[in-house]
XYZ file of C-alpha atoms in Angstrom:
491
model
C 10.063 27.136 12.646
C 13.571 27.712 11.338
C 12.767 29.458 8.048
C 10.590 32.374 9.255
C 12.809 33.009 12.297
C 16.111 32.669 10.447
C 16.862 36.434 10.239
C 16.206 36.833 13.960
C 18.503 33.919 14.766
C 21.266 35.590 12.765
C 20.659 38.910 14.514
C 20.761 37.273 17.946
C 24.214 35.798 17.388
C 25.532 38.894 15.569
C 26.042 37.158 12.225
C 25.047 37.714 8.634
C 22.211 35.491 7.424
C 24.478 33.879 4.818
C 27.139 33.176 7.471
C 25.135 30.803 9.694
C 24.150 28.214 7.099
C 25.997 25.664 9.241
C 23.075 25.496 11.653
C 21.242 23.596 8.903
C 24.190 21.208 8.708
C 24.140 20.800 12.482
C 20.434 20.046 12.513
C 20.757 17.531 9.669
C 23.714 15.767 11.295
C 21.797 15.636 14.569
C 18.791 14.134 12.788
C 21.041 11.589 11.114
C 22.593 10.538 14.417
C 19.228 10.524 16.183
C 17.756 8.216 13.555
C 20.560 5.690 14.025
C 20.522 5.870 17.832
C 16.725 5.722 17.892
C 16.707 2.575 15.762
C 19.066 0.845 18.186
C 17.228 2.014 21.319
C 13.823 0.985 19.972
C 14.945 -2.649 19.961
C 15.982 -2.605 23.613
C 13.724 -0.182 25.518
C 10.128 0.933 25.833
C 9.000 2.848 22.745
C 6.661 5.229 24.595
C 9.380 6.136 27.072
C 11.862 6.751 24.268
C 9.464 9.067 22.429
C 8.689 10.953 25.644
C 12.398 11.509 26.312
C 13.042 12.613 22.727
C 10.277 15.204 23.027
C 11.831 16.483 26.233
C 15.039 16.987 24.273
C 13.184 18.954 21.616
C 11.453 21.054 24.258
C 14.760 21.858 25.997
C 16.318 23.055 22.749
C 13.321 25.222 21.876
C 13.296 26.801 25.343
C 17.028 27.615 25.171
C 17.202 29.052 21.642
C 15.547 32.452 22.350
C 18.328 33.346 24.777
C 21.177 31.994 22.660
C 23.748 34.659 21.758
C 26.589 32.505 20.386
C 26.627 30.882 16.969
C 28.424 27.760 18.241
C 25.862 27.261 21.003
C 23.067 27.815 18.489
C 24.523 25.091 16.261
C 24.731 22.706 19.236
C 21.122 23.393 20.176
C 20.030 22.793 16.599
C 21.921 19.495 16.636
C 20.133 18.481 19.854
C 16.762 19.317 18.331
C 17.668 17.454 15.137
C 18.759 14.397 17.117
C 15.587 14.264 19.178
C 13.470 14.748 16.061
C 15.372 11.924 14.356
C 14.475 9.614 17.242
C 10.858 10.780 17.054
C 10.709 10.226 13.297
C 12.043 6.680 13.546
C 10.118 5.812 16.705
C 6.789 7.118 15.454
C 6.880 4.978 12.323
C 8.046 1.880 14.168
C 5.492 2.265 16.966
C 2.714 2.554 14.375
C 3.903 -0.685 12.752
C 4.181 -2.413 16.145
C 0.655 -1.351 17.059
C -1.310 -1.917 13.844
C 0.907 -4.271 11.817
C -0.321 -4.875 8.268
C -3.257 -2.510 8.890
C -0.996 0.457 9.670
C -1.513 2.161 6.290
C -4.147 4.747 7.311
C -2.410 5.345 10.652
C 0.928 6.007 8.947
C -0.782 8.419 6.558
C -2.320 10.219 9.558
C 1.077 10.350 11.280
C 2.745 11.946 8.264
C -0.203 14.264 7.723
C 0.525 15.628 11.193
C 4.020 16.524 9.948
C 2.524 18.506 7.072
C -0.018 20.179 9.357
C 2.723 21.177 11.798
C 4.884 22.549 8.973
C 1.898 24.642 7.858
C 1.051 25.979 11.326
C 4.552 26.581 12.719
C 5.402 29.610 10.499
C 2.045 31.170 11.443
C 2.884 30.757 15.120
C 6.382 32.107 14.494
C 4.959 35.333 13.049
C 2.558 36.014 15.925
C 4.882 38.464 17.671
C 6.524 39.989 14.613
C 3.548 41.371 12.690
C 4.551 44.972 13.268
C 8.072 44.511 11.919
C 9.151 46.657 9.002
C 8.108 45.472 5.534
C 11.721 45.367 4.373
C 12.625 42.904 7.115
C 9.607 40.717 6.348
C 10.572 40.616 2.688
C 14.112 39.646 3.637
C 12.774 36.891 5.864
C 10.620 35.505 3.076
C 13.557 35.409 0.693
C 15.791 33.775 3.261
C 13.193 31.084 3.898
C 13.868 29.654 0.466
C 17.378 28.467 1.427
C 18.962 29.721 -1.786
C 22.650 30.499 -1.439
C 22.926 32.843 -4.382
C 19.941 35.030 -3.592
C 20.091 35.522 0.174
C 20.436 39.074 1.418
C 24.040 40.099 1.951
C 23.423 43.052 4.201
C 24.789 42.531 7.674
C 22.124 41.711 10.219
C 24.250 43.426 12.839
C 23.442 46.784 11.264
C 19.839 46.463 12.410
C 18.891 48.889 15.135
C 18.806 47.584 18.738
C 15.129 48.442 19.083
C 14.283 46.313 16.072
C 16.367 43.429 17.447
C 14.505 43.627 20.737
C 11.175 43.476 18.951
C 12.252 40.446 16.934
C 13.567 38.730 20.058
C 10.256 39.214 21.806
C 8.229 37.585 19.026
C 10.875 34.959 18.475
C 10.961 34.167 22.187
C 7.244 33.559 22.626
C 6.729 31.544 19.459
C 9.485 29.097 20.393
C 8.283 28.869 23.975
C 4.703 28.322 22.793
C 5.648 25.348 20.592
C 8.052 24.047 23.227
C 5.236 24.061 25.790
C 2.975 22.179 23.396
C 5.674 19.527 22.898
C 6.098 19.288 26.681
C 2.373 18.530 27.003
C 2.561 15.762 24.369
C 5.632 14.355 26.119
C 3.634 14.186 29.352
C 0.968 12.139 27.529
C 3.627 9.651 26.440
C 4.837 9.352 30.026
C 1.248 8.600 31.058
C 1.039 5.945 28.360
C 4.299 4.449 29.606
C 3.025 4.343 33.203
C -0.152 2.526 32.110
C 1.725 -0.385 30.593
C 4.987 -2.015 31.584
C 6.089 -2.189 27.969
C 4.294 -0.699 25.005
C 6.453 -2.799 22.739
C 5.523 -6.018 24.535
C 1.799 -5.269 24.368
C 1.949 -4.324 20.740
C 2.741 -6.713 17.967
C 6.468 -6.469 17.471
C 7.604 -7.983 14.180
C 8.685 -11.605 14.361
C 12.079 -12.452 13.006
C 10.665 -15.409 11.061
C 8.852 -12.835 8.897
C 12.130 -11.651 7.444
C 12.071 -11.847 3.668
C 14.686 -13.985 1.963
C 16.219 -10.841 0.465
C 15.501 -8.604 3.459
C 18.636 -6.475 3.415
C 18.826 -5.997 -0.383
C 15.194 -4.896 -0.227
C 15.949 -2.494 2.625
C 18.923 -1.148 0.666
C 16.788 -0.423 -2.386
C 14.198 1.345 -0.254
C 17.038 3.349 1.352
C 18.034 4.614 -2.111
C 14.374 5.144 -3.032
C 13.769 7.388 -0.008
C 17.074 9.182 -0.632
C 15.889 10.421 -4.032
C 12.266 10.944 -3.027
C 12.860 13.070 0.088
C 15.729 14.905 -1.598
C 13.446 15.854 -4.497
C 10.650 16.905 -2.154
C 12.833 19.190 -0.033
C 14.691 20.558 -3.060
C 11.549 21.608 -4.899
C 9.953 23.095 -1.799
C 13.118 25.094 -1.097
C 13.910 26.361 -4.585
C 10.554 26.837 -6.309
C 10.260 30.353 -4.863
C 13.510 31.459 -6.467
C 12.778 29.606 -9.713
C 9.471 31.442 -10.011
C 11.153 34.829 -9.589
C 14.233 34.222 -11.752
C 13.006 31.972 -14.573
C 9.235 32.594 -14.591
C 9.689 36.321 -13.775
C 6.946 36.321 -11.156
C 6.541 38.906 -8.469
C 7.495 38.053 -4.932
C 3.881 37.598 -3.854
C 3.190 35.314 -6.821
C 6.276 33.247 -6.060
C 5.217 32.945 -2.429
C 1.754 31.817 -3.566
C 3.330 29.195 -5.816
C 5.424 27.940 -2.923
C 2.336 27.800 -0.703
C 0.469 25.919 -3.445
C 3.093 23.183 -3.418
C 2.976 22.656 0.346
C -0.789 23.168 0.467
C -1.544 20.403 -2.029
C 1.070 18.295 -0.258
C -0.739 18.653 3.088
C -4.257 18.234 1.650
C -3.358 15.022 -0.168
C -1.729 13.593 2.934
C -4.969 14.231 4.768
C -7.006 12.620 1.983
C -4.618 9.649 1.951
C -5.777 8.716 5.463
C -9.064 7.594 3.911
C -7.532 6.434 0.637
C -5.211 4.030 2.453
C -8.259 2.250 3.879
C -9.450 1.488 0.335
C -6.252 1.096 -1.696
C -3.192 -1.032 -1.127
C 0.139 0.701 -0.449
C 1.547 -0.579 -3.750
C -1.363 0.942 -5.688
C -0.911 4.299 -3.975
C 2.828 4.279 -4.670
C 2.387 3.471 -8.365
C -0.257 6.178 -8.825
C 1.903 8.738 -7.006
C 5.020 7.871 -9.009
C 3.214 8.127 -12.348
C 1.730 11.517 -11.434
C 5.108 12.684 -10.172
C 6.846 11.693 -13.411
C 4.183 13.337 -15.587
C 4.095 16.601 -13.612
C 7.903 16.861 -13.337
C 8.212 16.303 -17.095
C 5.765 19.151 -17.705
C 7.665 21.394 -15.280
C 11.016 20.636 -16.923
C 10.061 20.858 -20.599
C 6.879 22.962 -20.862
C 7.920 26.557 -20.249
C 4.544 28.166 -19.679
C 3.213 29.872 -16.575
C -0.002 27.825 -16.533
C 2.053 24.630 -16.721
C 4.102 25.882 -13.784
C 1.022 26.371 -11.614
C -0.672 23.103 -12.563
C 2.553 21.125 -12.495
C 3.456 22.444 -9.048
C 0.047 21.505 -7.657
C 0.147 17.985 -9.140
C 3.771 17.488 -8.127
C 3.041 18.460 -4.526
C 0.015 16.156 -4.405
C 1.914 13.228 -5.918
C 4.784 13.535 -3.432
C 2.485 13.498 -0.404
C 1.786 9.791 0.069
C 4.984 8.075 -1.088
C 6.921 7.964 2.189
C 4.173 6.546 4.470
C 2.969 4.229 1.719
C 6.516 2.941 1.242
C 6.831 2.037 4.923
C 3.404 0.369 4.937
C 4.290 -1.529 1.767
C 7.567 -2.996 2.992
C 5.948 -4.044 6.279
C 3.714 -6.354 4.241
C 6.737 -8.187 2.866
C 9.258 -8.296 5.712
C 9.678 -7.522 9.399
C 10.399 -3.846 10.142
C 12.171 -3.259 13.446
C 13.975 -0.304 14.911
C 17.219 -0.781 12.994
C 15.420 -1.313 9.690
C 13.252 1.779 10.123
C 16.275 3.843 11.117
C 17.855 3.059 7.742
C 14.807 4.493 5.984
C 15.030 7.705 8.006
C 18.802 7.892 7.439
C 18.274 7.572 3.686
C 15.651 10.313 3.781
C 17.901 12.551 5.880
C 20.871 12.071 3.560
C 18.678 12.946 0.591
C 17.477 16.051 2.410
C 21.095 17.026 3.072
C 22.822 16.157 -0.194
C 20.449 16.833 -3.076
C 19.511 20.457 -2.161
C 23.192 21.291 -1.627
C 24.113 19.773 -5.000
C 21.305 21.684 -6.713
C 22.392 24.932 -5.065
C 25.975 24.376 -6.216
C 24.963 23.564 -9.802
C 22.501 26.443 -9.954
C 25.287 28.783 -8.877
C 27.531 27.570 -11.694
C 24.870 27.381 -14.409
C 22.682 30.432 -13.884
C 20.583 30.028 -17.023
C 19.720 26.348 -16.529
C 16.610 25.430 -14.459
C 18.497 22.872 -12.411
C 15.682 22.437 -9.892
C 13.184 21.333 -12.561
C 15.620 18.922 -14.191
C 16.377 17.520 -10.764
C 12.686 16.929 -10.106
C 12.348 15.096 -13.418
C 15.483 12.948 -12.976
C 14.615 11.925 -9.418
C 11.090 11.028 -10.540
C 12.453 8.746 -13.254
C 14.845 7.105 -10.779
C 12.046 6.348 -8.316
C 9.801 5.058 -11.121
C 12.544 2.592 -12.091
C 13.408 1.597 -8.527
C 9.944 0.571 -7.345
C 9.364 -2.227 -9.914
C 12.750 -3.671 -8.947
C 11.775 -3.574 -5.260
C 8.385 -5.101 -6.003
C 9.934 -7.941 -8.004
C 12.505 -8.615 -5.292
C 9.861 -8.636 -2.573
C 7.498 -10.989 -4.410
C 9.821 -13.260 -6.393
C 10.668 -15.718 -3.558
C 6.999 -15.867 -2.592
C 5.960 -16.605 -6.167
C 8.583 -19.319 -6.461
C 7.481 -20.912 -3.185
C 3.850 -20.839 -4.305
C 4.871 -22.498 -7.576
C 6.740 -25.227 -5.692
C 3.737 -25.852 -3.449
C 1.487 -26.015 -6.502
C 3.842 -28.512 -8.187
C 3.888 -30.702 -5.081
C 0.092 -30.684 -4.897
C -0.130 -31.585 -8.586
C 2.258 -34.517 -8.189
C 0.359 -35.747 -5.136
C -2.939 -35.584 -7.043
C -1.511 -37.494 -9.998
C -0.114 -40.210 -7.748
C -3.384 -40.589 -5.894
C -5.290 -40.868 -9.182
C -2.885 -43.526 -10.498
C -3.389 -45.649 -7.396
C -7.178 -45.430 -7.532
C -7.814 -48.173 -10.185
C -5.534 -50.612 -8.348
C -7.337 -50.016 -5.090
C -10.729 -50.417 -6.724
C -9.629 -53.682 -8.406
C -8.371 -55.056 -5.107
C -11.599 -54.113 -3.336
C -13.643 -55.789 -6.115
C -11.544 -58.953 -5.799
C -12.089 -59.103 -2.037
C -15.810 -58.517 -2.530
C -16.031 -61.454 -4.984
C -14.273 -63.808 -2.536
C -16.644 -62.748 0.249
C -19.664 -63.429 -1.951
C -18.296 -66.874 -2.900
C -17.698 -67.797 0.729
C -21.240 -66.731 1.621
C -22.714 -68.899 -1.172
C -20.732 -71.978 -0.024
C -21.842 -71.518 3.547
C -25.462 -71.088 2.479
C -25.336 -74.200 0.281
C -23.844 -76.348 3.027
C -26.563 -75.239 5.435
C -29.344 -76.228 2.999
C -27.731 -79.621 2.294
C -27.421 -80.395 5.991
C -31.071 -79.480 6.611
C -32.305 -81.736 3.761
C -30.300 -84.744 4.949
C -31.552 -84.311 8.498
C -35.131 -84.394 7.276
C -34.453 -87.655 5.381
C -33.059 -89.415 8.452
C -36.146 -88.585 10.446
C -38.376 -90.480 7.940
C -36.436 -93.877 8.013
C -39.062 -96.195 9.893
C -41.763 -95.731 7.282
C -39.638 -95.726 4.176
C -39.085 -98.538 1.649
C -36.082 -100.977 1.792
C -34.450 -99.073 -1.017
C -34.544 -95.850 0.952
C -33.246 -97.728 4.049
C -30.340 -99.083 2.049
C -29.277 -95.524 1.287
C -29.198 -94.531 4.948
C -25.640 -95.727 5.759
C -24.270 -93.756 2.845
C -26.092 -90.606 3.879
C -25.038 -91.047 7.472
C -21.451 -91.354 6.315
C -21.855 -88.177 4.362
C -23.204 -86.367 7.410
C -20.717 -87.994 9.774
C -23.448 -89.677 11.938
C -23.844 -93.387 12.987
C -26.758 -95.410 11.447
C -29.881 -95.666 13.555
C -32.017 -98.870 13.793
C -35.720 -99.164 14.283
C -35.689 -99.247 18.015
C -33.526 -96.225 18.159
C -30.466 -97.911 19.723
C -27.127 -97.622 18.050
C -26.017 -100.483 15.860
C -22.908 -102.510 16.346
């Protein structure tokens, strides 16, 4: 909303357009503070309630801005909106991770696609009530939207006629109130969600602390730097490509505006397509593909000075930048627990990149007028992110690989020990089996011998004297007393 309505904001507070750049600083500082505060609050209060309250803050600021006549009050309102949006940015990502966990990839892509869709629709809404404004003012608004310090109009906005100011205020008023009312409706839905459950964070799967990676904070620090360069490059190119096209590529204003729209259009379309791509590809695969395309397109933009290369490179660069931020959050959630404080660091890194890199590019472009600083910045930041991600990937997976190797070594040692004991166990079992067989044979033999001797004793009366003479010896062997003919025991 801020870009298309920037000239009207300056006219409302009686300032030149180039004199109220500090409202951008106020909004960025508010977003920075809101990200930090939101990360802390997410760990101690209901997430749905926090998002509902942050949207109420945004709605209040949007409702108050149309009547703001003081530059200081306008800066404060922008800071309030930035703070509430910082809470929303952090809370939305964290709530998606709480709700869907490792399967949050497509949902995060859809969440960030909504950002791109809103950025596309908001300027259209902002122009609803200013279509009949003079062409010169529209052209000035388009130039101002590019946030270029050296090329902003220097004519005082206060010199505009009162009738024109009134017309701008009318359109400006209704567009802000329209979007503020929409945000109020969404806030009401979050309050309904909060009333349906005692704690959205309790019902969802909050990350367990035992999931923290061994190098959790170094990994978070690297991703902080990664998002710093990525978001800084994204905002810088989107802000300065209009001016680059007019100054270095010598395009007309309409062609430059079309080039700028091409960048954000491919950005939004690819974020929409990534909703389905995230269901098929892993976050790491999407990040690697995006980084390679970003490096190739930025190299073409920086070193191939041809108009066709500018158009194609801008389209590819916008598409490649679309999926990196949501894919990065989904990727790190697979390797470590992401809570409110951790997510707030990602948003803080992105906000600092959005604040610092465009300002540095604007300063350098002002000093070196004949150098395409914006294109070199795109190339350098692409190379930095290409180098950072392999380091993050190695750090995230190295402890896991080492643990898997240790487990594999332990299993190998256990298998070797069990195999070495197997022959001894088999030998012992064979020895026991032989002793059991020998005992069975002895018992069987003794039973047969006893049966044969018993049969012999039963045939004594009819046998010869020689057989009778053997009877005492056999009876001694069997442990029985000799038996005489009449069957009575002998003396």
